[in-house]
Short mmCIF file of C-alpha atoms in Angstrom, two decimals:
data_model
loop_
_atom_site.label_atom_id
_atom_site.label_comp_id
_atom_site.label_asym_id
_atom_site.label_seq_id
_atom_site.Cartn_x
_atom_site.Cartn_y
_atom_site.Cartn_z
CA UNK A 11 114.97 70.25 102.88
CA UNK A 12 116.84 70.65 99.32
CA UNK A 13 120.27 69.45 99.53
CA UNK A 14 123.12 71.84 100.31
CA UNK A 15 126.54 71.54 101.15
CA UNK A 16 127.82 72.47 104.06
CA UNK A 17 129.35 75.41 103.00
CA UNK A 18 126.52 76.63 100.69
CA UNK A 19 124.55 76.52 103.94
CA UNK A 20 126.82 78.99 106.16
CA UNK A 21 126.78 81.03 103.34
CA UNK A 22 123.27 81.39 103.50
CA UNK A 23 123.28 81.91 107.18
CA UNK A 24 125.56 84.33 107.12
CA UNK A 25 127.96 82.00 109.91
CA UNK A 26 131.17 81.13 109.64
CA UNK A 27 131.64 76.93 109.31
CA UNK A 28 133.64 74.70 111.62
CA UNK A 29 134.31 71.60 110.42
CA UNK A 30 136.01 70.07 113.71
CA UNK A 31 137.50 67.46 111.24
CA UNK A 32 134.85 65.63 111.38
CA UNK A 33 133.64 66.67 107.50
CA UNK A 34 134.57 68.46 104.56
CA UNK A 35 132.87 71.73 103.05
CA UNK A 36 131.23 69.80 100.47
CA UNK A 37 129.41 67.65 102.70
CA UNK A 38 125.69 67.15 101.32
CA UNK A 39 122.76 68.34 103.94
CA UNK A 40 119.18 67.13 103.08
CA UNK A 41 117.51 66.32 106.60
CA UNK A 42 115.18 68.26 108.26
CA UNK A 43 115.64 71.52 110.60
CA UNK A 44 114.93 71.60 114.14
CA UNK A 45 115.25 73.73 117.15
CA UNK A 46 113.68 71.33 119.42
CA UNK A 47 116.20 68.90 119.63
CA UNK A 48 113.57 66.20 120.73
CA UNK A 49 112.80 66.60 117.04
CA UNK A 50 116.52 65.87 115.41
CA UNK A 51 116.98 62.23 113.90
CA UNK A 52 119.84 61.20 111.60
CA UNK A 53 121.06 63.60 109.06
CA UNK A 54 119.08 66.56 110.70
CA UNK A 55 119.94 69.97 111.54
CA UNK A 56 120.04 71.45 114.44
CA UNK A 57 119.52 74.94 115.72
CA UNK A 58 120.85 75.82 118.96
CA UNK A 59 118.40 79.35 119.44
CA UNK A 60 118.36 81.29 122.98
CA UNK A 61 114.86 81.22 124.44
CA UNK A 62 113.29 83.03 127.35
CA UNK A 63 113.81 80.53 129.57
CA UNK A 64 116.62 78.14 128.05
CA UNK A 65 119.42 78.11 125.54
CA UNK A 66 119.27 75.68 123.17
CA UNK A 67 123.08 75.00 123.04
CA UNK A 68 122.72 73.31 126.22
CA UNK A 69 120.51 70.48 124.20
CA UNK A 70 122.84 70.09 121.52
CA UNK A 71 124.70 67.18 123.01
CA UNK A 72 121.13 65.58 122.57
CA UNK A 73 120.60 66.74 119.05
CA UNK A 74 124.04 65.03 118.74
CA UNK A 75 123.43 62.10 120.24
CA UNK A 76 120.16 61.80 118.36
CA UNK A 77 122.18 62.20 114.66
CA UNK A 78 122.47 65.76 113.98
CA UNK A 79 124.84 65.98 111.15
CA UNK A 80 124.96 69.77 111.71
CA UNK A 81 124.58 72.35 114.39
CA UNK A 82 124.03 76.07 113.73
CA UNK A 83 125.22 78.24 117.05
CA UNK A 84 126.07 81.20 118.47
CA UNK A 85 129.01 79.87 119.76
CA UNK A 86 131.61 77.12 118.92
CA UNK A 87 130.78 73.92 121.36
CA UNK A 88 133.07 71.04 122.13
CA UNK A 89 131.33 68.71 120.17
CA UNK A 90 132.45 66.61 117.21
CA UNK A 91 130.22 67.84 114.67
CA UNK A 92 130.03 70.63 111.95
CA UNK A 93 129.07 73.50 113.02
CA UNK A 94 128.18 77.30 111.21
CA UNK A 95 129.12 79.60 113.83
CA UNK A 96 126.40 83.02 113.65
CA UNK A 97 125.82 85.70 115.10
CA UNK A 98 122.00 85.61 115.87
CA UNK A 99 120.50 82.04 115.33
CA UNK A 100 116.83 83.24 114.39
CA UNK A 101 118.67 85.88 112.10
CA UNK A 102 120.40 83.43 110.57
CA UNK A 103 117.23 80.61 110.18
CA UNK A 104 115.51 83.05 108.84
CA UNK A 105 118.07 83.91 106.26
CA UNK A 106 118.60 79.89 106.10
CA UNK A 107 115.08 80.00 105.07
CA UNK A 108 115.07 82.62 101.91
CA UNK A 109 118.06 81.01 100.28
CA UNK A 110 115.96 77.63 100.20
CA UNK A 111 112.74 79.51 98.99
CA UNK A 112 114.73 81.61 96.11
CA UNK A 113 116.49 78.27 95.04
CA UNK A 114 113.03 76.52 94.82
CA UNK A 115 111.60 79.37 93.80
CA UNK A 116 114.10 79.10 90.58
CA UNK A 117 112.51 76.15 89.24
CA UNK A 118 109.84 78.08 88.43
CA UNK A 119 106.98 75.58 90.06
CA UNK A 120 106.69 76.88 93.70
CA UNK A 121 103.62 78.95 94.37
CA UNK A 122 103.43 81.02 97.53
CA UNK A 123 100.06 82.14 99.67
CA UNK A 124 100.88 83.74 102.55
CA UNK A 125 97.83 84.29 105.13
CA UNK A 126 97.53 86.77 108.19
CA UNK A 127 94.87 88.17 110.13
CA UNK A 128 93.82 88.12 114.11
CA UNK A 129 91.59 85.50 113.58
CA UNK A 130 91.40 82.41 111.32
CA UNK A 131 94.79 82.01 110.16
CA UNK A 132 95.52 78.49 111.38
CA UNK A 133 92.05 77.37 109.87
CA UNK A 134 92.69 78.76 106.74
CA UNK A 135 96.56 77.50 106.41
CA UNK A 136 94.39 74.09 106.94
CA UNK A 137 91.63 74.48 104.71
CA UNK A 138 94.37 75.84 101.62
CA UNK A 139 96.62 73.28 102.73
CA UNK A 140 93.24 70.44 102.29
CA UNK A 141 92.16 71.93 99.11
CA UNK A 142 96.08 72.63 96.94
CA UNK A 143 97.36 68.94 98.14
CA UNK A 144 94.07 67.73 95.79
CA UNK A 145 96.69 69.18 92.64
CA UNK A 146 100.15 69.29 94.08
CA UNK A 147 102.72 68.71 96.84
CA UNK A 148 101.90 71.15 99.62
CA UNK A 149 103.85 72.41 102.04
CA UNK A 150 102.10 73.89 105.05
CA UNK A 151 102.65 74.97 108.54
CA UNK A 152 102.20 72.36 111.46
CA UNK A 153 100.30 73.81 114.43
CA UNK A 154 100.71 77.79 114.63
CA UNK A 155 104.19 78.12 113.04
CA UNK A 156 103.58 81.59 112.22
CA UNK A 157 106.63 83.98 113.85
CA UNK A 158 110.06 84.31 113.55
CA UNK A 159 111.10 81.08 113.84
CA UNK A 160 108.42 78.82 112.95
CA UNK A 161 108.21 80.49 109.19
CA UNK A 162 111.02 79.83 108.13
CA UNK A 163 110.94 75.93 109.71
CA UNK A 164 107.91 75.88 107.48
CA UNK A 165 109.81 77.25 104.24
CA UNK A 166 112.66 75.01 105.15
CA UNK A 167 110.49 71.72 104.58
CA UNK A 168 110.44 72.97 101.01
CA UNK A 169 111.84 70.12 98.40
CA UNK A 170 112.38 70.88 94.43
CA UNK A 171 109.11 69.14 93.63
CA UNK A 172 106.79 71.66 96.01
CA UNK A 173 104.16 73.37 93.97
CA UNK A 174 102.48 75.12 96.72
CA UNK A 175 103.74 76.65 100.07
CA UNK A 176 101.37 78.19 102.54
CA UNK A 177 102.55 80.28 104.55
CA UNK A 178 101.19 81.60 108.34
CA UNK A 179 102.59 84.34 109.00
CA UNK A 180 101.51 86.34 112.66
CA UNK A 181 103.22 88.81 114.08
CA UNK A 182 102.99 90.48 117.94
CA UNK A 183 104.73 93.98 116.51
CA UNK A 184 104.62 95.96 113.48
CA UNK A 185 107.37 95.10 111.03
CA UNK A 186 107.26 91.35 111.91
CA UNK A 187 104.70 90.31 108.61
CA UNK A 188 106.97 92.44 106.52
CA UNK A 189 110.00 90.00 107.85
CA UNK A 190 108.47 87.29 106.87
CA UNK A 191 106.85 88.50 103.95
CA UNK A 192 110.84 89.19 102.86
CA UNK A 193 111.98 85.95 103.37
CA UNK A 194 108.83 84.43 101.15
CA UNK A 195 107.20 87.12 99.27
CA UNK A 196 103.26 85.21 98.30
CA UNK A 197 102.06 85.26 95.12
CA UNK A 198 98.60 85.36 96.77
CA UNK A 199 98.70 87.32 99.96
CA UNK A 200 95.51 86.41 102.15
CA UNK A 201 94.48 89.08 105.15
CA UNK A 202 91.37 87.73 107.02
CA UNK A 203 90.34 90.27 109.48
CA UNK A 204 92.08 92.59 112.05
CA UNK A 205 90.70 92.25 115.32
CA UNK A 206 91.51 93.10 119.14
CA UNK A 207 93.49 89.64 119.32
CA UNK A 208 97.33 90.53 120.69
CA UNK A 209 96.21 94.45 120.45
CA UNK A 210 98.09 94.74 124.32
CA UNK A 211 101.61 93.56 122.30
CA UNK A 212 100.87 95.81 119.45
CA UNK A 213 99.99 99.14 121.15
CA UNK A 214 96.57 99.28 120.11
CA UNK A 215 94.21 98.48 116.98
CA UNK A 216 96.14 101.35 114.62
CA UNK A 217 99.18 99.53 114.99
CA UNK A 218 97.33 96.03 114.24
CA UNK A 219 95.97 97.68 111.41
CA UNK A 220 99.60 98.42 110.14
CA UNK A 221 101.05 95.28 110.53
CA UNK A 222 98.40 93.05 108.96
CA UNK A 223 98.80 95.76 105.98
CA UNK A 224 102.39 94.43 105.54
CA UNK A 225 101.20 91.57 104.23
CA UNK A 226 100.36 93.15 100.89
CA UNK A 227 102.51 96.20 100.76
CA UNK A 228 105.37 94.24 99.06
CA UNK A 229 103.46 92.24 96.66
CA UNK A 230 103.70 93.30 92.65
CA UNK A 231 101.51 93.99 90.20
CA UNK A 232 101.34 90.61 88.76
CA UNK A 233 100.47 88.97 92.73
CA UNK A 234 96.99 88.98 93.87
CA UNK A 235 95.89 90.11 97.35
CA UNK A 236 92.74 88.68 98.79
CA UNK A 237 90.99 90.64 101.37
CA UNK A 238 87.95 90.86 103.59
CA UNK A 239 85.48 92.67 101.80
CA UNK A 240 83.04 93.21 105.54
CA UNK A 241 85.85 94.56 107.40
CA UNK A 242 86.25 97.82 107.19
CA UNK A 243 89.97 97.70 108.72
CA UNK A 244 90.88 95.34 105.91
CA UNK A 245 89.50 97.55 103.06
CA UNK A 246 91.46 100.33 103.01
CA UNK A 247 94.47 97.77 102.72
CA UNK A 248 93.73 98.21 98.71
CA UNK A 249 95.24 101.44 98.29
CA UNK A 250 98.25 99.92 100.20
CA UNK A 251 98.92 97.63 97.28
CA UNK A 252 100.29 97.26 93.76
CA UNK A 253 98.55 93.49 93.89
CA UNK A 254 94.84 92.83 91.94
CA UNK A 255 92.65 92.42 94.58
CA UNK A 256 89.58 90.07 94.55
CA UNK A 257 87.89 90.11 97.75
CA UNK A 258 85.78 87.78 99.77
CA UNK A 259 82.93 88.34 102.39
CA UNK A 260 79.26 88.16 102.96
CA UNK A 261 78.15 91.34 101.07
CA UNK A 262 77.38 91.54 97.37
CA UNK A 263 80.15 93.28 96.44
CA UNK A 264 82.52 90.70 96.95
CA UNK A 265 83.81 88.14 94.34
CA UNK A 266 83.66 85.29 96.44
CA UNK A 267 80.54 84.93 99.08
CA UNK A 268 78.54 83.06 101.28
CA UNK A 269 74.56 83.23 100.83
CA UNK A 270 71.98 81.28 102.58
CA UNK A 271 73.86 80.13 105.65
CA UNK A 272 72.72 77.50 107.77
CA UNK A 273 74.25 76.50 111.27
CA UNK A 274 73.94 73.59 112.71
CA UNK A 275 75.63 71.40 115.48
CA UNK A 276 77.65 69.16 112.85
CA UNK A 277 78.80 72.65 111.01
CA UNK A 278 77.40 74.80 108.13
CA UNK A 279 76.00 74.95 104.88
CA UNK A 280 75.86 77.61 102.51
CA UNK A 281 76.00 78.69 99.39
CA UNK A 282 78.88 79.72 97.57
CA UNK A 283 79.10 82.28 94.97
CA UNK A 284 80.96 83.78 92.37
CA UNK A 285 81.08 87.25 90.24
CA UNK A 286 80.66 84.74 87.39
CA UNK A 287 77.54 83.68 88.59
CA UNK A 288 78.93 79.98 89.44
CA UNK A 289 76.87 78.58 92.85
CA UNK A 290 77.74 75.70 94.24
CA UNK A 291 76.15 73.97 97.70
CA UNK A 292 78.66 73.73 100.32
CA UNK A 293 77.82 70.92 103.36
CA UNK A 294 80.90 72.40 105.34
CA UNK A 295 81.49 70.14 108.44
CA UNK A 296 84.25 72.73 110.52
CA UNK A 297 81.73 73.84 113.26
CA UNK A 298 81.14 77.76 113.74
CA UNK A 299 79.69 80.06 111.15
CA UNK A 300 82.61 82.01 111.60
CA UNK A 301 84.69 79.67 109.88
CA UNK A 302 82.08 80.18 106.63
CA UNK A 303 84.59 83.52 106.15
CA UNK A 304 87.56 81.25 105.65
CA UNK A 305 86.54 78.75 103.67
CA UNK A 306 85.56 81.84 101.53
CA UNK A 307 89.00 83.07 101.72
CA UNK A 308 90.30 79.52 100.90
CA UNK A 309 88.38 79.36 97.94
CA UNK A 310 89.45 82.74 96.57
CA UNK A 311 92.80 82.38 96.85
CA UNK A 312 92.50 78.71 95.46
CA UNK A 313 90.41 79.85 92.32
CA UNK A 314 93.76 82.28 91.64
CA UNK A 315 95.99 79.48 91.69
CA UNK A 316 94.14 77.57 89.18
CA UNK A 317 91.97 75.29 91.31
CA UNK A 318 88.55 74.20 89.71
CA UNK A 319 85.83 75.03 92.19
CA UNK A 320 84.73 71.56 91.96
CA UNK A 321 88.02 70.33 93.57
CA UNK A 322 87.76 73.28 96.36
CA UNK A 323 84.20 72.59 97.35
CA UNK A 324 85.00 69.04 97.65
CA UNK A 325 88.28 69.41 100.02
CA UNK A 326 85.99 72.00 102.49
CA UNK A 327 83.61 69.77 102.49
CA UNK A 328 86.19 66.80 103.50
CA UNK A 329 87.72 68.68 106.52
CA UNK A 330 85.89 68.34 109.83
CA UNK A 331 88.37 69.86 112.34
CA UNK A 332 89.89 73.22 111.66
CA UNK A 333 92.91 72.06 114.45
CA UNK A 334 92.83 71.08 117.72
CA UNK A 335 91.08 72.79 120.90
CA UNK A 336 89.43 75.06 117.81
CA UNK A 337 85.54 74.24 117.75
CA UNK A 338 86.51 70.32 118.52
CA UNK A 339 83.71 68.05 118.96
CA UNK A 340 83.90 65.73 121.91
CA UNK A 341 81.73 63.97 124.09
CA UNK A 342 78.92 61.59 122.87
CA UNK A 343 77.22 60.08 126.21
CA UNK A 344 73.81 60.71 126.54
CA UNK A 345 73.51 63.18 123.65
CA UNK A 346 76.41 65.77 125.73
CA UNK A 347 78.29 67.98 123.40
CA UNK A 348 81.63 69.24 124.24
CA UNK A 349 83.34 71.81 122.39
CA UNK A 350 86.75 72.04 123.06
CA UNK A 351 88.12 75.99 121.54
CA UNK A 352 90.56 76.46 123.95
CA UNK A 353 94.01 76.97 122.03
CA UNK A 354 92.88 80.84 122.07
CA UNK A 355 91.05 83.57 122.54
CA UNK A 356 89.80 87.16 121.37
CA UNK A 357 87.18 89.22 121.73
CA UNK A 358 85.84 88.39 118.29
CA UNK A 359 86.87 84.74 118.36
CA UNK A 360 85.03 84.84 121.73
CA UNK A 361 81.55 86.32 120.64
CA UNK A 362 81.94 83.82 117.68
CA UNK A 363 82.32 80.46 119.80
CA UNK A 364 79.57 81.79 122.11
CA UNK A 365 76.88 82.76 119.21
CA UNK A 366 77.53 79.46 118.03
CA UNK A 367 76.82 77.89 120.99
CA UNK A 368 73.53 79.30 121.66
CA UNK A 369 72.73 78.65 117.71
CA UNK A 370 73.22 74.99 118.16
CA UNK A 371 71.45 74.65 121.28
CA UNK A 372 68.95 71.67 121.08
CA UNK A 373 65.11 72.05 122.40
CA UNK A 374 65.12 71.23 125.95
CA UNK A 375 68.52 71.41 126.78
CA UNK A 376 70.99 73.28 128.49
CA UNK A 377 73.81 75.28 127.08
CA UNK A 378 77.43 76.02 129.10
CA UNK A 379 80.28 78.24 128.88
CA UNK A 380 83.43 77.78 130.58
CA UNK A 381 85.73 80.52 129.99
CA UNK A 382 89.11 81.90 131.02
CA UNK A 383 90.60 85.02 130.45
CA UNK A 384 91.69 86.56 126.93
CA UNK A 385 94.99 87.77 127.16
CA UNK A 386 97.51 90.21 125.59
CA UNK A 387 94.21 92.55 125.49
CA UNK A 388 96.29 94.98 126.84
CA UNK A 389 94.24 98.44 128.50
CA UNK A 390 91.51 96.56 126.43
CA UNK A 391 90.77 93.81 128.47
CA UNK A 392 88.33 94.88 131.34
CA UNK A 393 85.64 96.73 128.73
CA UNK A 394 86.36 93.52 126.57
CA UNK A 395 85.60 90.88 129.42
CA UNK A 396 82.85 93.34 129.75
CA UNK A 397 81.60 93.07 126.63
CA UNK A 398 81.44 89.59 126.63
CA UNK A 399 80.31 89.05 129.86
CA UNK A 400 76.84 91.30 128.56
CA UNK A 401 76.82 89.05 125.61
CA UNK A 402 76.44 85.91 127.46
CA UNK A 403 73.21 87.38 129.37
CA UNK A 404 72.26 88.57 126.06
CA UNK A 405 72.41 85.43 124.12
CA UNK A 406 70.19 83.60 126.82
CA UNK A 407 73.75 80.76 127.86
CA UNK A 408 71.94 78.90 130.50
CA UNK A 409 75.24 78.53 133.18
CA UNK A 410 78.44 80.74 132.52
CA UNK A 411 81.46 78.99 134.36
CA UNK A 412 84.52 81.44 135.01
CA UNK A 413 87.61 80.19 135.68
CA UNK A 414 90.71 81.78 136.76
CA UNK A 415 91.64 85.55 138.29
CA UNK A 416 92.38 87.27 134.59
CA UNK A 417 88.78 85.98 134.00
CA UNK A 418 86.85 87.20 136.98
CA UNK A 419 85.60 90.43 135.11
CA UNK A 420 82.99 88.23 132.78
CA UNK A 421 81.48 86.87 136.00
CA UNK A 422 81.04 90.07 137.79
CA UNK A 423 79.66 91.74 134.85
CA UNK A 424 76.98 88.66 133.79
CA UNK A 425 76.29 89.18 137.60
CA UNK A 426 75.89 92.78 137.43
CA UNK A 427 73.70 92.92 134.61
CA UNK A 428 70.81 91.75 136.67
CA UNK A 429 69.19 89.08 134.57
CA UNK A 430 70.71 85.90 136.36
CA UNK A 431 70.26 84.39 139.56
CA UNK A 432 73.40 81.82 140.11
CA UNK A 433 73.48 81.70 136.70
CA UNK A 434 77.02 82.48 136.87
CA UNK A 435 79.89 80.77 138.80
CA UNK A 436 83.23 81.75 139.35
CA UNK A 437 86.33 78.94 140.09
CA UNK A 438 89.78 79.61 140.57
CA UNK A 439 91.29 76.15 139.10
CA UNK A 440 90.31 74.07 135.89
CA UNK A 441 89.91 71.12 138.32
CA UNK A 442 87.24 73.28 140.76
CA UNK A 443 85.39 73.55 137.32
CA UNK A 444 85.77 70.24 135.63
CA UNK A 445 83.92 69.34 139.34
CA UNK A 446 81.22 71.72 139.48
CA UNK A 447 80.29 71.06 135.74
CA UNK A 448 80.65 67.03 135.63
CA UNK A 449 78.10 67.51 138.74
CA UNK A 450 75.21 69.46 136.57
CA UNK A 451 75.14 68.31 133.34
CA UNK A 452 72.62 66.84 132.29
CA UNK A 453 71.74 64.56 129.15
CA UNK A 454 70.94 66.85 125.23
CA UNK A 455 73.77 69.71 127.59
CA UNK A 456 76.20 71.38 124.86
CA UNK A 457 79.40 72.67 126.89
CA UNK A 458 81.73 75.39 125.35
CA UNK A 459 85.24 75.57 126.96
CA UNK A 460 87.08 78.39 125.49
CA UNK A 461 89.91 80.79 126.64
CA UNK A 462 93.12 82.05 125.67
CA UNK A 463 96.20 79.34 125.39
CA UNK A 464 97.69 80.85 128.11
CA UNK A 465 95.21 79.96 130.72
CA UNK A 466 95.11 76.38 129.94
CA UNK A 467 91.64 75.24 129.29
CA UNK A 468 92.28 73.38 125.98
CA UNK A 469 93.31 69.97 128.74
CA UNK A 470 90.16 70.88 130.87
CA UNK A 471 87.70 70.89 127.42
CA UNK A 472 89.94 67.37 126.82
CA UNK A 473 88.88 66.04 130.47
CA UNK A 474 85.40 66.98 129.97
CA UNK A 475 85.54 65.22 126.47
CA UNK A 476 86.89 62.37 127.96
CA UNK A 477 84.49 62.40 130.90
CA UNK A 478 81.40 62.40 128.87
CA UNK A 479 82.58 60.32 126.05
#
């Protein structure tokens, strides 16, 4: 974090400061800022936020203990440290956060891209943060710190000498991009795709549609907004905006595009294209063809901010893991495949993982999904487990293993479409499965484990990794 004093910091919060005697208003802050106090070392500060299930004021003794030079609270605690009293603590992070952003901003070197989407934001923060570290001190999310509160964490790591920020920014609600969007406004504002993923939270796919717009609603004339050129959800999102748009995608009306793609079991190639003309052969080693679309959306946004396309193939072509438990290569023994792409789930993510599966599928072998339910689908989700559950049949998956209650629909459908005979197997734990699929694989197998983070898969594709390792 840039260095504040104490006071300049509560007045950015919008929180009254208590000393307790312990320090003066003019105290200098430059540590980090937490709300896990597991997190805190010396010089750090703390943020005591309410959750569903805990408070956070009831670890600051620990962020204490640990050398928090400053808390941030609802309410005053008995505790010999400084503290900025508020009235909402994600409120006031969050307002934390745009003081730090329009002071760095000031220097005139900070850069913004913010990404959003329902799909492929956490790869793409990855990929932009792979390729703009190449020119300049990056700053970009760890894991999914995408809402409320991990934002502004993110934009809180800034330091005077950050050139670039990336920003993930999701949202469960309409008006939650535009939040964020306030408190960092991008200079290159990246929407991917708007899918079914969290449609339950939102109210349905209109409303999706209206918050993914907010990512480019605010943006000026002089700001670019990069946009899917194939979906036709994202399209329309160009009369929503004052910001140039150059757009990415498969078709050739886009500026930036894929041609001659080629999956394999070690990732994809293609070619990448330009308006200009410019091609250049891309050996991209993130498995899934879906990921082809951001790497595209990388590059655009990359060219805008003054990276040579040399320097951007070069960084895809360096990554080999979009994140863990997405498309992550594990096993080894006897030629067995595991892919671990169980952090989350959506229909489209879903039909992605699964197409890619039966692309990579060697001669001979077997091919296995084991899936769990895709939540937050809302009055979507039976048709949707449907829908997948056809697909499976459809793409020829030689043993579907369903785990869990939410998931039950996908094997009574693959059941129900009359193709398989015990094709299909349905398990109510992750251990019941790790059994029956340890049991039947056998050596050239490929095993998919993918399902929403909330049914807890991502440790059984880790045990099955580990198992055939």
């Amino acid at each position: 974090m840039i260095a504040l004093t104490l006071d300049e910091i509560a007045r950015a919060a919008g929180g009254v400061l208590v000393t307790r005697g312990v320090a003066s208003p003019d105290l200098v802050i430059d540590g980090a800022v937490h709300t896990d106090s597991r997190d805190v070392r010396a010089g750090d500060v703390f943020v005591a936020k309410p959750g569903e299930f805990t408070d956070g004021h009831l670890f600051a003794p620990t962020a204490l203990e640990q050398g928090a030079a400053l808390l941030i609270v609802e309410r005053e605690l008995d505790l010999e440290v400084p503290q900025i009293v508020v009235d909402d603590a994600v409120v006031a992070l969050g307002e934390f956060a745009r003081e730090v952003v329009a002071r760095v901003r000031a220097g005139g070197r900070l850069r913004i891209v913010g990404v959003t989407g329902s799909n492929g934001k956490t790869t793409t923060k990855n990929l932009l943060r792979a390729v703009l570290e190449r020119v300049g001190p990056t700053i970009a999310p760890r894991a999914s710190f995408n809402n409320e509160v991990g934002a502004p964490l993110t934009m809180l790591e800034l330091t005077h000498e950050t050139e670039f920020l990336v920003a993930e920014m999701g949202a469960s609600g309409v008006g939650e991009i535009a939040r964020l969007v306030r408190l960092a406004r991008p200079d290159v504002g990246i929407v991917l795709k708007v899918g079914l993923a969290h449609a339950g939270e939102f109210g349905g796919i209109e409303q999706t549609v209206r918050a993914k717009t907010e990512m480019v609603t605010d943006l000026l004339e002089t700001d670019v907004a990069v946009l899917n050129a194939d979906d036709p959800r994202v399209v329309p999102m160009q009369a929503e905006t004052a910001a140039r748009v150059v757009w990415f995608g498969l078709g050739h009306d886009a500026d930036v595009r894929a041609v001659d793609i080629r999956a394999h079991a070690r990732g994809t190639d293609f070619v990448l294209e330009l308006r200009s003309g410019e091609r250049r052969e891309v050996h991209f080693q993130v498995l899934g063809e879906h990921h082809v679309m951001n790497a595209l959306a990388t590059t655009a946004a990359a060219l805008e901010l003054g990276v040579g396309l040399a320097d951007i193939v070069s960084a895809l072509e360096s990554v080999t893991l979009a994140e863990r438990w997405r498309m992550q290569l594990l096993g080894g023994r006897d030629d067995i495949t595991v892919i671990n792409d169980a952090y989350n789930a959506s229909p489209d993510s879903m039909s992605a993982a699964l197409k890619t599966l039966a692309q990579i599928k060697r001669p001979g072998s077997r091919t296995i999904a084991v899936l769990g339910e895709m939540s937050e689908l809302g009055e979507l989700s039976g048709e949707e487990h449907d829908r997948i559950g056809l697909l499976i049949v459809r793409l020829g998956i030689s043993q579907l293993v369903v785990v869990g209650e939410g998931a039950r629909r996908l094997h009574i459908t693959a059941i129900n479409e009359g193709s398989w005979d015990g094709e299909s197997a349905y398990v109510e734990s992750a251990d019941e499965a790790f059994d029956l699929v340890k049991d039947s694989i056998g050596a050239g197998d490929t095993i998919l484990v993918k399902s929403s983070n909330s049914a807890g898969l991502r440790h059984l594709g880790d045990r099955l990794g580990e198992w055939f390792a």
